[in-house]
XYZ file of C-alpha atoms in Angstrom:
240
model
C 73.991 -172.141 -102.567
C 76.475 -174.141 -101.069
C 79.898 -175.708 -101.800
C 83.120 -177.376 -100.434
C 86.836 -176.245 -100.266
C 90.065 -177.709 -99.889
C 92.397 -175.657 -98.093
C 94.162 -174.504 -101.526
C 90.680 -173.731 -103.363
C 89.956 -171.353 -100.224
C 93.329 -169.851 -100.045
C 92.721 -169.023 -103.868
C 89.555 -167.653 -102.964
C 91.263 -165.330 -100.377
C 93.692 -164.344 -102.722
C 91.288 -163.068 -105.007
C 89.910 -160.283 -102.385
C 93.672 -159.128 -102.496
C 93.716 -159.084 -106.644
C 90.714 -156.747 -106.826
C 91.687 -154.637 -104.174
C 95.357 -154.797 -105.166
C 94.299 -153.311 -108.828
C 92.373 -150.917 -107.505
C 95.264 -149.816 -105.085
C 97.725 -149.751 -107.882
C 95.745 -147.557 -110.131
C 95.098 -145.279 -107.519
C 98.387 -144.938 -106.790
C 99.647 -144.792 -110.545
C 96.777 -141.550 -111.074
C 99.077 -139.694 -107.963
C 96.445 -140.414 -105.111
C 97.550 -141.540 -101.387
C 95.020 -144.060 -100.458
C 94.662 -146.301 -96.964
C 93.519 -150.087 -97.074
C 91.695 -151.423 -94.335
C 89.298 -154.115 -93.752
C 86.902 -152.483 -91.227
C 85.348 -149.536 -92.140
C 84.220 -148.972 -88.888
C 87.645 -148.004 -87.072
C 87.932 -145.214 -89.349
C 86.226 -141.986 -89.846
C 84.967 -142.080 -93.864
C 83.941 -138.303 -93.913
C 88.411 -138.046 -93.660
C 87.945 -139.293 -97.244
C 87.557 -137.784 -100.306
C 86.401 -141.606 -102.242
C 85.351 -144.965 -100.622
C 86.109 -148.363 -103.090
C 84.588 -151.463 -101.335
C 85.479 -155.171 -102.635
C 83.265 -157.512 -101.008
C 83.853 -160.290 -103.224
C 81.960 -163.197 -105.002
C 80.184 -166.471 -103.176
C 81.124 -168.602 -101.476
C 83.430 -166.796 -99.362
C 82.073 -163.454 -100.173
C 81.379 -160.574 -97.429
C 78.217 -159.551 -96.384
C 77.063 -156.444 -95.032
C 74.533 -157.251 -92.521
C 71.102 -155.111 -92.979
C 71.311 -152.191 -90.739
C 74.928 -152.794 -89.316
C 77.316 -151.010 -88.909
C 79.184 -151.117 -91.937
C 76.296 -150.318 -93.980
C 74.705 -147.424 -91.654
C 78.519 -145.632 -92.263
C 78.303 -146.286 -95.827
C 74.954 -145.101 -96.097
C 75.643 -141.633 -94.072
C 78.911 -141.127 -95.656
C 76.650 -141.502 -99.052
C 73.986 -139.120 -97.643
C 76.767 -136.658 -96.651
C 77.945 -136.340 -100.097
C 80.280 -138.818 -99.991
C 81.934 -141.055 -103.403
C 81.608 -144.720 -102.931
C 82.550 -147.486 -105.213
C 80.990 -150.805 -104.421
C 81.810 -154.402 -105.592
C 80.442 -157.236 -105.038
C 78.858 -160.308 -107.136
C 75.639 -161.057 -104.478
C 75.469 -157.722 -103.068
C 72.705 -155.761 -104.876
C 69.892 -159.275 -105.852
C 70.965 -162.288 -103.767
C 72.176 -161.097 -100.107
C 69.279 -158.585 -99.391
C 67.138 -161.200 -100.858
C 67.673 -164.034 -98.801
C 70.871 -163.191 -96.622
C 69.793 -160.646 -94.434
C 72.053 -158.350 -96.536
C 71.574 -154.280 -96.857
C 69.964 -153.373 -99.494
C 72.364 -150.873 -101.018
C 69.970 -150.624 -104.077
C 67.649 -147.640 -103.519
C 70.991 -145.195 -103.284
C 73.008 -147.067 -105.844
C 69.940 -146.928 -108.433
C 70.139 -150.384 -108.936
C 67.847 -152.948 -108.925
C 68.576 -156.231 -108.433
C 67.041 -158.599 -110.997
C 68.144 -162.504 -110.840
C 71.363 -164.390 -109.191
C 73.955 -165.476 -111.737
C 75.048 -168.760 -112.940
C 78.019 -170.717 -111.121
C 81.240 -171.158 -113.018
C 81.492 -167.351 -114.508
C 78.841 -166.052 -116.812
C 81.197 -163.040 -117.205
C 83.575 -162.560 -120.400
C 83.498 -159.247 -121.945
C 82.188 -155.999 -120.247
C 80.985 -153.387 -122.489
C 81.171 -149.823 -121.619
C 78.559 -146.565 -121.759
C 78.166 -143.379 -120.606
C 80.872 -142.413 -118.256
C 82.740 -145.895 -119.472
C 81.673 -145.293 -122.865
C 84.603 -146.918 -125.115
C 86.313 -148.689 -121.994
C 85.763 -152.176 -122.993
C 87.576 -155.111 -121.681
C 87.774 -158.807 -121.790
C 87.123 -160.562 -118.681
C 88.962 -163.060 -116.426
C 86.431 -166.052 -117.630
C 85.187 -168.282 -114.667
C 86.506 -165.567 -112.176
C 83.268 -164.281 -111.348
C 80.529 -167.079 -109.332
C 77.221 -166.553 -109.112
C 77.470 -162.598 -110.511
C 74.308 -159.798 -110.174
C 72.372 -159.257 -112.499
C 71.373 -155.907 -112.018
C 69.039 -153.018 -113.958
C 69.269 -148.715 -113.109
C 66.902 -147.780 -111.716
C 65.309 -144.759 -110.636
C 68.367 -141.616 -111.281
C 70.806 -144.751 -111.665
C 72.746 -144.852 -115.053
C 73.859 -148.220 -116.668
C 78.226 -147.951 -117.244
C 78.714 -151.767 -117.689
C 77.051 -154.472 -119.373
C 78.211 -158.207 -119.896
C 78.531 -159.011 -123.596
C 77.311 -162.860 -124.042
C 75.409 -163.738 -121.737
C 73.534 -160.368 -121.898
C 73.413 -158.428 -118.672
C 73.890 -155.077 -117.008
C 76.900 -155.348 -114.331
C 77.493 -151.351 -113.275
C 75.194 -148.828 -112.625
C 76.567 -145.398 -111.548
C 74.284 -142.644 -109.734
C 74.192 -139.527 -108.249
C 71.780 -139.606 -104.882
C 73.465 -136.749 -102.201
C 76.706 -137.947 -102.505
C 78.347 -140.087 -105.901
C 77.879 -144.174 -106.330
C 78.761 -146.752 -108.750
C 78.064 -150.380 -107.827
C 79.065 -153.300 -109.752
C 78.573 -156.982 -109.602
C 81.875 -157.764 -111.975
C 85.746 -157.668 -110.415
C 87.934 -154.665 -111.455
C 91.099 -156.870 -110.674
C 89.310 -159.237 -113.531
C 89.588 -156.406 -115.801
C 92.317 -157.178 -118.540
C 94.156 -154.552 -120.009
C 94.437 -154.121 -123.526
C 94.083 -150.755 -125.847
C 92.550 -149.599 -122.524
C 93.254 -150.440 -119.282
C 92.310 -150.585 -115.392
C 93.853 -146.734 -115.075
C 91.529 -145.869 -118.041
C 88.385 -146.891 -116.594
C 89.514 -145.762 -113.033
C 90.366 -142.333 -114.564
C 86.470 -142.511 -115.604
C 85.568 -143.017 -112.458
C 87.342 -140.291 -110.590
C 86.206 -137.713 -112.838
C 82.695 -138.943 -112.225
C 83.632 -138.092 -108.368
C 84.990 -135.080 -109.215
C 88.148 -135.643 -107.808
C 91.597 -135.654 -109.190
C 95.488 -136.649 -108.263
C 96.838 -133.494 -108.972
C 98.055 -131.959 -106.011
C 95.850 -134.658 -103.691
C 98.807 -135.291 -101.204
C 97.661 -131.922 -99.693
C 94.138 -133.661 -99.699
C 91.964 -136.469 -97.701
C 93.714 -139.875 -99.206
C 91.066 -142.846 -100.919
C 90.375 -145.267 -98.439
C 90.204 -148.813 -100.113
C 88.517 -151.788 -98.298
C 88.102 -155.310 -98.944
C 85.662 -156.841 -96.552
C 86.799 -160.240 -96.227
C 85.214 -163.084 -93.954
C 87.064 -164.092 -90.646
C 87.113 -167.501 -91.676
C 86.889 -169.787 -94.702
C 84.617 -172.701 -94.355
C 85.945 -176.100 -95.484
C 83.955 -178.571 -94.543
C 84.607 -179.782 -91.260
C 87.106 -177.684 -90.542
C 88.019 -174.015 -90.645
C 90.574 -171.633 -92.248
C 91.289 -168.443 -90.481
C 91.849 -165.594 -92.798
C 95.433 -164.316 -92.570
């Protein structure tokens, strides 16, 4: 993989770390929960938390979480603590652990990682089952770069599947703690007769968590892991 970026193509590409975590932020917020952004995990304590929702992004500017560092070993504990983590991210679960040194999230998510996507979006309509069963929505096309394409595995439960070109694109499972990893954007959701606050209703209750009363509790902490720096070319754009 590789590619070049003018300074507005790479700002876009920033921006759309801030859509995905934006949505998520603002359904949070709409279903009554206090949540924190940050964008490094490590200076806070996750077990303070009663849900994790990562946004890691699609290439070419997408994050990585190293193999063993220390994103991934607080992820992973927080996980095997009993911990609820939501997890997106188009390379995360086949192409990064493959040949990026990424962590291989896979084995606790139940998902196995089957072949890289196409460039140029191969994502237009998600299909819903079991916990999203019914919670359909068209897709931002040519959003997504490069997406997943992932299969459950072991306990791991397909919730999302891409409509044409035929794919599964969210897995949800239930190691010690709660996961659900995806390789699609929930800011590229569209609403329609159901919406974002639908599907992230769905999710909650698969956490077993709700906004009633949840000022009194732990707030969501909701992360998007964005790269320092934006490569164009010869020259560099520092994230702001």
């Amino acid at each position: 993989k590789g590619v070049t970026l003018n300074v507005q193509e790479a700002q876009e590409l920033i921006n759309k770390y801030s859509l995905s975590q934006a949505e998520i932020a603002t359904a949070l917020c709409e279903l009554d929960f206090s949540i924190e952004s940050v964008t490094d995990i490590t200076t806070v304590n996750l077990n303070d938390y009663m849900v994790v929702f990562g946004v890691l992004g699609y290439f070419p500017n997408n994050f990585i979480v190293l193999a063993d560092s220390a994103e991934a070993i607080a992820i992973e504990n927080y996980i095997g603590g009993g911990g609820n983590v939501y997890l997106e991210g188009g390379d995360m679960w086949f192409w990064d652990p493959m040949f990026s040194n990424g962590h291989d999230f896979g084995p606790t998510f139940g998902i196995l990682g089957l072949e890289d996507g196409a460039s140029g979006g191969e994502l237009n309509f998600i299909i819903g089952s079991d916990i999203a069963l019914g919670l359909d929505f068209d897709f931002t096309i040519g959003a997504d770069d490069f997406p997943d394409h992932i299969a459950a595995t072991g306990t791991g439960v397909v919730i999302h599947s891409n409509d044409s070109l035929a794919f599964d694109c969210g897995v949800r499972n239930e190691p010690a703690g709660r996961t659900i990893g995806v390789s699609s954007s929930f800011g590229d959701l569209i609403n329609g007769l159901v919406t974002r606050n639908d599907l992230m209703t769905a999710y909650l209750n698969f956490f077993n968590v709700t906004g009633s009363g949840c000022q009194d509790e732990p707030p969501v902490v909701d992360f998007a892991l964005i790269p320092d720096t934006i490569v164009l070319g010869d020259s560099v754009l520092a994230d702001a």
